[in-house]
Amino acid sequence: MIPFFKYVPVRIFTFVCLYLAMIRPEVHAQHYSFGIKKEGKGKVIIFIPGLYCSGEVWDKSVAHYRDHYTCYALTLPGFAGQPPIKSDSMMTTITRELAGFIRDNKLEKPTIVGHSLGGWIALQLSILYPDLPGKVVTVSAGPFFPAFAMGPDATPQQTREIAANIQKSMATQTPEQTRASQLMILPSLITDSINRVPVMDMAMRSHAPTQAQVMYELYTTDLRQQLNLITCPLLVLADWIGYKNYGISRDMVLGNYRSQYQKAPQAVISMSDDARHFIMTDQPEWFFNQVDTFLGR
């Protein structure tokens, strides 16, 4: 008879293997650099915030959809207290990681909803991995952000020096400078001062070098000529009223959006006449009506 203790290594090995198999999904989930908040049940919607923001900017949207959809609200690395990562191509790294998240969790044709920077990531995901998203909604976002200010003829070659200067300035901002810049900018982005408070808090908890890096990438990466690779339905929600005092008209902004998205003929562009940059915050009912119709609710 073989003594019991000779079986112990085998038994321990078997137990460890079974244990690792059971915990593997949870362990694997820790590998994502972005924070993930999951609520609800049903078909999947992934919400991606914009510059300086956490997934909390989507709280009202999650509350609206969670009874019928599984909602994932992401907080990107270096945003609002989420630990930063190092990458020379931050947004592409995040996009590829998001693709991995969708595949790892077997999320079937999720709807991707992205605000500003998050909208750009949604577009890049749809270009690089056209088989993954079921539908895409961009909110106050385009495939080449400098074209909003410089016009449709803007190129990365023209914007690279500007982007480098912006990056240098943002990367070294002190908390006091970040607060001052947000106090100046936020009124043009969010109408109600009460709604600016949480966004200010998110900005103060964000990693300045990360914000600088992604801003540089937004100003030097042009997705316009690749939009034809997107195969899923695309809803583009636009705003303009926040720029009216700068001599910008509704027709000018609408024309700019149409120019930027012309390589995506399936894109449906809808313009809010009341909301500023944070459309989902300023005019939630309009936002929900647009997205509900798009989702076929």
mmCIF file of C-alpha atoms in Angstrom:
data_model
loop_
_atom_site.group_PDB
_atom_site.id
_atom_site.type_symbol
_atom_site.label_atom_id
_atom_site.label_comp_id
_atom_site.label_asym_id
_atom_site.label_seq_id
_atom_site.Cartn_x
_atom_site.Cartn_y
_atom_site.Cartn_z
ATOM 1 C CA MET A 1 0.000 0.000 0.000
ATOM 2 C CA ILE A 2 1.294 3.464 -0.881
ATOM 3 C CA PRO A 3 1.308 5.772 2.165
ATOM 4 C CA PHE A 4 -1.256 8.587 2.070
ATOM 5 C CA PHE A 5 1.402 11.310 2.215
ATOM 6 C CA LYS A 6 2.723 10.239 -1.204
ATOM 7 C CA TYR A 7 -0.604 11.352 -2.705
ATOM 8 C CA VAL A 8 -0.406 14.793 -1.086
ATOM 9 C CA PRO A 9 1.607 16.562 -3.851
ATOM 10 C CA VAL A 10 -0.788 15.216 -6.485
ATOM 11 C CA ARG A 11 -3.798 16.225 -4.436
ATOM 12 C CA ILE A 12 -2.410 19.706 -3.791
ATOM 13 C CA PHE A 13 -1.600 20.159 -7.481
ATOM 14 C CA THR A 14 -5.107 19.051 -8.458
ATOM 15 C CA PHE A 15 -6.678 21.395 -5.904
ATOM 16 C CA VAL A 16 -4.577 24.346 -7.079
ATOM 17 C CA CYS A 17 -5.511 23.699 -10.719
ATOM 18 C CA LEU A 18 -9.210 23.519 -9.866
ATOM 19 C CA TYR A 19 -8.959 26.661 -7.743
ATOM 20 C CA LEU A 20 -7.181 28.616 -10.466
ATOM 21 C CA ALA A 21 -9.762 27.479 -12.989
ATOM 22 C CA MET A 22 -12.541 28.788 -10.747
ATOM 23 C CA ILE A 23 -10.955 32.200 -10.116
ATOM 24 C CA ARG A 24 -9.514 32.756 -13.570
ATOM 25 C CA PRO A 25 -12.216 35.189 -14.780
ATOM 26 C CA GLU A 26 -11.770 37.408 -11.722
ATOM 27 C CA VAL A 27 -7.981 37.354 -11.944
ATOM 28 C CA HIS A 28 -8.105 38.101 -15.660
ATOM 29 C CA ALA A 29 -10.437 41.040 -15.069
ATOM 30 C CA GLN A 30 -7.735 42.721 -12.992
ATOM 31 C CA HIS A 31 -5.491 43.012 -16.044
ATOM 32 C CA TYR A 32 -7.474 45.865 -17.600
ATOM 33 C CA SER A 33 -6.010 49.308 -17.080
ATOM 34 C CA PHE A 34 -9.423 50.969 -17.157
ATOM 35 C CA GLY A 35 -11.916 50.866 -14.316
ATOM 36 C CA ILE A 36 -15.173 49.017 -14.988
ATOM 37 C CA LYS A 37 -18.553 49.560 -13.339
ATOM 38 C CA LYS A 38 -21.200 47.047 -14.372
ATOM 39 C CA GLU A 39 -24.953 47.379 -13.840
ATOM 40 C CA GLY A 40 -28.120 45.963 -15.360
ATOM 41 C CA LYS A 41 -29.076 43.012 -17.518
ATOM 42 C CA GLY A 42 -29.687 42.307 -21.184
ATOM 43 C CA LYS A 43 -27.876 43.439 -24.308
ATOM 44 C CA VAL A 44 -24.610 45.272 -23.684
ATOM 45 C CA ILE A 45 -23.854 48.994 -23.789
ATOM 46 C CA ILE A 46 -20.313 50.196 -23.067
ATOM 47 C CA PHE A 47 -20.007 53.855 -22.038
ATOM 48 C CA ILE A 48 -16.664 55.652 -22.499
ATOM 49 C CA PRO A 49 -16.099 59.116 -20.978
ATOM 50 C CA GLY A 50 -14.118 62.029 -22.339
ATOM 51 C CA LEU A 51 -11.065 63.976 -21.214
ATOM 52 C CA TYR A 52 -10.544 64.284 -17.432
ATOM 53 C CA CYS A 53 -13.775 62.366 -16.708
ATOM 54 C CA SER A 54 -14.684 59.128 -14.977
ATOM 55 C CA GLY A 55 -17.449 56.727 -15.881
ATOM 56 C CA GLU A 56 -19.649 58.642 -13.436
ATOM 57 C CA VAL A 57 -20.513 61.144 -16.184
ATOM 58 C CA TRP A 58 -22.696 58.328 -17.519
ATOM 59 C CA ASP A 59 -24.584 57.701 -14.255
ATOM 60 C CA LYS A 60 -27.889 59.100 -15.588
ATOM 61 C CA SER A 61 -27.501 57.085 -18.768
ATOM 62 C CA VAL A 62 -26.793 53.896 -16.851
ATOM 63 C CA ALA A 63 -29.858 54.536 -14.670
ATOM 64 C CA HIS A 64 -31.948 54.997 -17.818
ATOM 65 C CA TYR A 65 -30.771 51.805 -19.551
ATOM 66 C CA ARG A 66 -29.915 49.314 -16.822
ATOM 67 C CA ASP A 67 -33.392 47.745 -16.654
ATOM 68 C CA HIS A 68 -33.059 46.517 -20.231
ATOM 69 C CA TYR A 69 -29.302 46.542 -20.903
ATOM 70 C CA THR A 70 -26.104 45.419 -19.234
ATOM 71 C CA CYS A 71 -24.201 48.682 -18.836
ATOM 72 C CA TYR A 72 -20.434 48.946 -18.494
ATOM 73 C CA ALA A 73 -19.174 52.433 -17.594
ATOM 74 C CA LEU A 74 -15.408 52.718 -18.039
ATOM 75 C CA THR A 75 -12.908 55.022 -16.349
ATOM 76 C CA LEU A 76 -9.771 55.243 -18.468
ATOM 77 C CA PRO A 77 -6.259 54.977 -16.979
ATOM 78 C CA GLY A 78 -5.012 58.313 -15.669
ATOM 79 C CA PHE A 79 -8.551 59.709 -15.506
ATOM 80 C CA ALA A 80 -10.278 60.797 -12.274
ATOM 81 C CA GLY A 81 -8.080 58.742 -9.954
ATOM 82 C CA GLN A 82 -7.733 55.620 -12.106
ATOM 83 C CA PRO A 83 -4.021 54.632 -12.046
ATOM 84 C CA PRO A 84 -2.151 55.768 -15.183
ATOM 85 C CA ILE A 85 -0.224 53.614 -17.627
ATOM 86 C CA LYS A 86 2.802 54.373 -19.771
ATOM 87 C CA SER A 87 2.387 54.214 -23.538
ATOM 88 C CA ASP A 88 3.627 56.176 -26.539
ATOM 89 C CA SER A 89 0.252 55.509 -28.147
ATOM 90 C CA MET A 90 -2.136 55.772 -25.226
ATOM 91 C CA MET A 91 -5.445 55.743 -27.060
ATOM 92 C CA THR A 92 -4.578 52.870 -29.377
ATOM 93 C CA THR A 93 -3.391 50.887 -26.354
ATOM 94 C CA ILE A 94 -6.730 51.527 -24.644
ATOM 95 C CA THR A 95 -8.651 50.678 -27.820
ATOM 96 C CA ARG A 96 -6.868 47.337 -28.190
ATOM 97 C CA GLU A 97 -7.412 46.610 -24.508
ATOM 98 C CA LEU A 98 -11.118 47.375 -24.925
ATOM 99 C CA ALA A 99 -11.265 44.913 -27.813
ATOM 100 C CA GLY A 100 -9.680 42.323 -25.530
ATOM 101 C CA PHE A 101 -12.219 43.076 -22.819
ATOM 102 C CA ILE A 102 -15.097 42.529 -25.253
ATOM 103 C CA ARG A 103 -13.636 39.243 -26.473
ATOM 104 C CA ASP A 104 -12.573 37.968 -23.045
ATOM 105 C CA ASN A 105 -16.058 38.496 -21.664
ATOM 106 C CA LYS A 106 -17.777 37.213 -24.824
ATOM 107 C CA LEU A 107 -19.823 40.395 -25.189
ATOM 108 C CA GLU A 108 -21.878 39.908 -28.326
ATOM 109 C CA LYS A 109 -22.109 42.981 -30.566
ATOM 110 C CA PRO A 110 -22.156 45.605 -27.790
ATOM 111 C CA THR A 111 -23.286 49.149 -28.449
ATOM 112 C CA ILE A 112 -20.385 51.539 -27.822
ATOM 113 C CA VAL A 113 -21.298 55.025 -26.597
ATOM 114 C CA GLY A 114 -18.417 57.482 -26.327
ATOM 115 C CA HIS A 115 -18.279 61.144 -25.330
ATOM 116 C CA SER A 116 -15.629 63.386 -26.911
ATOM 117 C CA LEU A 117 -12.352 61.452 -26.519
ATOM 118 C CA GLY A 118 -14.472 58.379 -25.753
ATOM 119 C CA GLY A 119 -16.242 58.838 -29.081
ATOM 120 C CA TRP A 120 -12.891 58.862 -30.865
ATOM 121 C CA ILE A 121 -11.984 55.581 -29.150
ATOM 122 C CA ALA A 122 -15.346 54.135 -30.230
ATOM 123 C CA LEU A 123 -14.544 55.075 -33.829
ATOM 124 C CA GLN A 124 -11.044 53.595 -33.673
ATOM 125 C CA LEU A 125 -12.406 50.374 -32.169
ATOM 126 C CA SER A 126 -14.905 50.136 -35.035
ATOM 127 C CA ILE A 127 -12.143 50.702 -37.590
ATOM 128 C CA LEU A 128 -9.605 48.251 -36.148
ATOM 129 C CA TYR A 129 -12.150 45.620 -35.064
ATOM 130 C CA PRO A 130 -15.234 46.040 -37.281
ATOM 131 C CA ASP A 131 -16.575 42.649 -36.195
ATOM 132 C CA LEU A 132 -16.891 43.631 -32.520
ATOM 133 C CA PRO A 133 -19.384 46.512 -32.098
ATOM 134 C CA GLY A 134 -23.054 46.144 -32.929
ATOM 135 C CA LYS A 135 -23.731 49.880 -32.984
ATOM 136 C CA VAL A 136 -21.765 53.036 -32.175
ATOM 137 C CA VAL A 137 -22.884 56.375 -30.746
ATOM 138 C CA THR A 138 -20.453 59.292 -30.689
ATOM 139 C CA VAL A 139 -21.315 62.308 -28.536
ATOM 140 C CA SER A 140 -19.646 65.622 -29.397
ATOM 141 C CA ALA A 141 -16.847 63.751 -31.138
ATOM 142 C CA GLY A 142 -15.222 63.432 -34.526
ATOM 143 C CA PRO A 143 -12.509 61.429 -36.263
ATOM 144 C CA PHE A 144 -10.081 64.395 -36.287
ATOM 145 C CA PHE A 145 -10.648 66.893 -33.489
ATOM 146 C CA PRO A 146 -8.545 69.799 -34.850
ATOM 147 C CA ALA A 147 -10.827 69.938 -37.901
ATOM 148 C CA PHE A 148 -13.580 71.327 -35.673
ATOM 149 C CA ALA A 149 -11.517 74.458 -35.042
ATOM 150 C CA MET A 150 -9.313 74.612 -38.144
ATOM 151 C CA GLY A 151 -11.729 73.395 -40.790
ATOM 152 C CA PRO A 152 -11.882 70.278 -42.976
ATOM 153 C CA ASP A 153 -8.535 70.960 -44.655
ATOM 154 C CA ALA A 154 -6.601 70.554 -41.391
ATOM 155 C CA THR A 155 -3.948 67.827 -41.397
ATOM 156 C CA PRO A 156 -1.817 66.184 -38.687
ATOM 157 C CA GLN A 157 1.247 67.800 -40.263
ATOM 158 C CA GLN A 158 -0.264 71.217 -39.592
ATOM 159 C CA THR A 159 -1.344 70.423 -36.056
ATOM 160 C CA ARG A 160 1.707 68.559 -34.750
ATOM 161 C CA GLU A 161 3.527 71.640 -33.446
ATOM 162 C CA ILE A 162 0.347 72.988 -31.858
ATOM 163 C CA ALA A 163 -0.245 69.603 -30.257
ATOM 164 C CA ALA A 164 3.294 69.485 -28.866
ATOM 165 C CA ASN A 165 2.844 72.897 -27.255
ATOM 166 C CA ILE A 166 -0.494 71.873 -25.749
ATOM 167 C CA GLN A 167 1.034 68.666 -24.429
ATOM 168 C CA LYS A 168 3.963 70.495 -22.849
ATOM 169 C CA SER A 169 1.655 72.975 -21.151
ATOM 170 C CA MET A 170 -0.826 70.393 -19.855
ATOM 171 C CA ALA A 171 1.752 67.863 -18.654
ATOM 172 C CA THR A 172 3.254 70.247 -16.118
ATOM 173 C CA GLN A 173 0.055 71.830 -14.830
ATOM 174 C CA THR A 174 -0.159 72.178 -11.072
ATOM 175 C CA PRO A 175 -3.482 71.386 -9.380
ATOM 176 C CA GLU A 176 -4.095 75.122 -9.051
ATOM 177 C CA GLN A 177 -3.514 75.623 -12.778
ATOM 178 C CA THR A 178 -5.799 72.710 -13.627
ATOM 179 C CA ARG A 179 -8.551 74.203 -11.482
ATOM 180 C CA ALA A 180 -8.109 77.627 -13.067
ATOM 181 C CA SER A 181 -8.239 76.238 -16.602
ATOM 182 C CA GLN A 182 -11.321 74.149 -15.835
ATOM 183 C CA LEU A 183 -13.089 77.143 -14.276
ATOM 184 C CA MET A 184 -12.488 78.991 -17.527
ATOM 185 C CA ILE A 185 -13.429 76.163 -19.911
ATOM 186 C CA LEU A 186 -16.318 74.323 -18.235
ATOM 187 C CA PRO A 187 -18.963 77.080 -18.655
ATOM 188 C CA SER A 188 -18.710 76.638 -22.430
ATOM 189 C CA LEU A 189 -19.066 72.859 -22.072
ATOM 190 C CA ILE A 190 -21.809 72.466 -19.426
ATOM 191 C CA THR A 191 -24.714 74.901 -19.026
ATOM 192 C CA ASP A 192 -25.710 74.384 -15.379
ATOM 193 C CA SER A 193 -23.032 75.335 -12.851
ATOM 194 C CA ILE A 194 -24.240 72.569 -10.502
ATOM 195 C CA ASN A 195 -23.366 69.952 -13.115
ATOM 196 C CA ARG A 196 -19.863 71.372 -13.473
ATOM 197 C CA VAL A 197 -18.942 70.531 -9.877
ATOM 198 C CA PRO A 198 -18.462 66.744 -10.281
ATOM 199 C CA VAL A 199 -16.583 67.236 -13.549
ATOM 200 C CA MET A 200 -14.246 69.682 -11.802
ATOM 201 C CA ASP A 201 -13.655 67.081 -9.092
ATOM 202 C CA MET A 202 -12.842 64.458 -11.731
ATOM 203 C CA ALA A 203 -10.377 66.826 -13.391
ATOM 204 C CA MET A 204 -8.623 67.517 -10.112
ATOM 205 C CA ARG A 205 -8.105 63.765 -9.591
ATOM 206 C CA SER A 206 -6.770 63.167 -13.102
ATOM 207 C CA HIS A 207 -3.135 62.523 -14.018
ATOM 208 C CA ALA A 208 -1.875 65.609 -15.860
ATOM 209 C CA PRO A 209 0.741 63.840 -18.061
ATOM 210 C CA THR A 210 -1.909 61.339 -19.209
ATOM 211 C CA GLN A 211 -4.346 64.097 -20.154
ATOM 212 C CA ALA A 212 -1.531 65.831 -22.017
ATOM 213 C CA GLN A 213 -0.600 62.655 -23.900
ATOM 214 C CA VAL A 214 -4.127 61.849 -25.051
ATOM 215 C CA MET A 215 -4.675 65.462 -26.104
ATOM 216 C CA TYR A 216 -1.518 65.274 -28.224
ATOM 217 C CA GLU A 217 -2.764 62.057 -29.825
ATOM 218 C CA LEU A 218 -6.196 63.557 -30.519
ATOM 219 C CA TYR A 219 -4.533 66.465 -32.301
ATOM 220 C CA THR A 220 -2.189 64.337 -34.395
ATOM 221 C CA THR A 221 -4.238 61.240 -35.294
ATOM 222 C CA ASP A 222 -6.702 61.521 -38.170
ATOM 223 C CA LEU A 223 -9.263 58.735 -38.605
ATOM 224 C CA ARG A 224 -11.313 60.398 -41.360
ATOM 225 C CA GLN A 225 -9.985 58.373 -44.279
ATOM 226 C CA GLN A 226 -10.525 55.089 -42.415
ATOM 227 C CA LEU A 227 -14.199 55.565 -41.559
ATOM 228 C CA ASN A 228 -15.172 53.464 -44.575
ATOM 229 C CA LEU A 229 -13.916 50.434 -42.608
ATOM 230 C CA ILE A 230 -16.744 50.829 -40.096
ATOM 231 C CA THR A 231 -19.515 48.378 -40.933
ATOM 232 C CA CYS A 232 -21.969 48.902 -38.062
ATOM 233 C CA PRO A 233 -24.720 51.543 -37.712
ATOM 234 C CA LEU A 234 -23.381 54.879 -36.459
ATOM 235 C CA LEU A 235 -25.200 57.699 -34.642
ATOM 236 C CA VAL A 236 -23.391 61.038 -34.342
ATOM 237 C CA LEU A 237 -24.782 63.444 -31.727
ATOM 238 C CA ALA A 238 -23.530 66.994 -32.189
ATOM 239 C CA ASP A 239 -23.719 70.315 -30.353
ATOM 240 C CA TRP A 240 -23.065 73.913 -31.349
ATOM 241 C CA ILE A 241 -24.753 76.396 -28.993
ATOM 242 C CA GLY A 242 -21.733 76.606 -26.674
ATOM 243 C CA TYR A 243 -19.688 78.142 -29.492
ATOM 244 C CA LYS A 244 -22.289 80.677 -30.668
ATOM 245 C CA ASN A 245 -20.587 83.563 -28.847
ATOM 246 C CA TYR A 246 -17.441 82.872 -30.861
ATOM 247 C CA GLY A 247 -19.222 83.522 -34.153
ATOM 248 C CA ILE A 248 -19.940 79.869 -34.876
ATOM 249 C CA SER A 249 -23.300 79.066 -36.472
ATOM 250 C CA ARG A 250 -25.355 75.891 -36.485
ATOM 251 C CA ASP A 251 -24.816 75.441 -40.222
ATOM 252 C CA MET A 252 -21.051 75.789 -39.830
ATOM 253 C CA VAL A 253 -20.890 73.066 -37.196
ATOM 254 C CA LEU A 254 -23.278 70.769 -39.058
ATOM 255 C CA GLY A 255 -21.248 71.201 -42.243
ATOM 256 C CA ASN A 256 -18.074 70.358 -40.340
ATOM 257 C CA TYR A 257 -19.588 67.156 -38.953
ATOM 258 C CA ARG A 258 -20.835 66.126 -42.394
ATOM 259 C CA SER A 259 -17.378 66.717 -43.835
ATOM 260 C CA GLN A 260 -15.618 64.737 -41.111
ATOM 261 C CA TYR A 261 -17.985 61.765 -41.388
ATOM 262 C CA GLN A 262 -18.364 61.687 -45.168
ATOM 263 C CA LYS A 263 -16.434 58.399 -45.432
ATOM 264 C CA ALA A 264 -19.078 56.779 -43.211
ATOM 265 C CA PRO A 265 -22.239 57.043 -45.329
ATOM 266 C CA GLN A 266 -24.272 55.132 -42.742
ATOM 267 C CA ALA A 267 -23.667 57.863 -40.130
ATOM 268 C CA VAL A 268 -26.824 59.590 -38.895
ATOM 269 C CA ILE A 269 -25.925 63.073 -37.643
ATOM 270 C CA SER A 270 -28.316 64.679 -35.166
ATOM 271 C CA MET A 271 -27.715 68.191 -33.829
ATOM 272 C CA SER A 272 -28.921 69.457 -30.460
ATOM 273 C CA ASP A 273 -29.888 73.128 -30.449
ATOM 274 C CA ASP A 274 -29.801 73.481 -26.658
ATOM 275 C CA ALA A 275 -27.047 71.278 -25.250
ATOM 276 C CA ARG A 276 -23.389 72.153 -24.941
ATOM 277 C CA HIS A 277 -20.471 69.736 -25.216
ATOM 278 C CA PHE A 278 -21.757 67.425 -22.442
ATOM 279 C CA ILE A 279 -24.974 66.659 -24.323
ATOM 280 C CA MET A 280 -25.980 63.774 -22.054
ATOM 281 C CA THR A 281 -25.680 66.097 -19.035
ATOM 282 C CA ASP A 282 -27.231 69.243 -20.502
ATOM 283 C CA GLN A 283 -30.181 67.673 -22.338
ATOM 284 C CA PRO A 284 -30.625 64.107 -21.051
ATOM 285 C CA GLU A 285 -34.157 63.669 -22.427
ATOM 286 C CA TRP A 286 -33.104 64.708 -25.930
ATOM 287 C CA PHE A 287 -30.083 62.428 -25.631
ATOM 288 C CA PHE A 288 -32.203 59.467 -24.508
ATOM 289 C CA ASN A 289 -34.753 60.043 -27.275
ATOM 290 C CA GLN A 290 -32.020 59.989 -29.906
ATOM 291 C CA VAL A 291 -30.281 56.902 -28.523
ATOM 292 C CA ASP A 292 -33.536 55.043 -27.797
ATOM 293 C CA THR A 293 -34.646 55.500 -31.397
ATOM 294 C CA PHE A 294 -31.240 54.374 -32.653
ATOM 295 C CA LEU A 295 -31.339 51.263 -30.468
ATOM 296 C CA GLY A 296 -34.833 50.463 -31.673
ATOM 297 C CA ARG A 297 -36.490 50.765 -28.292
#
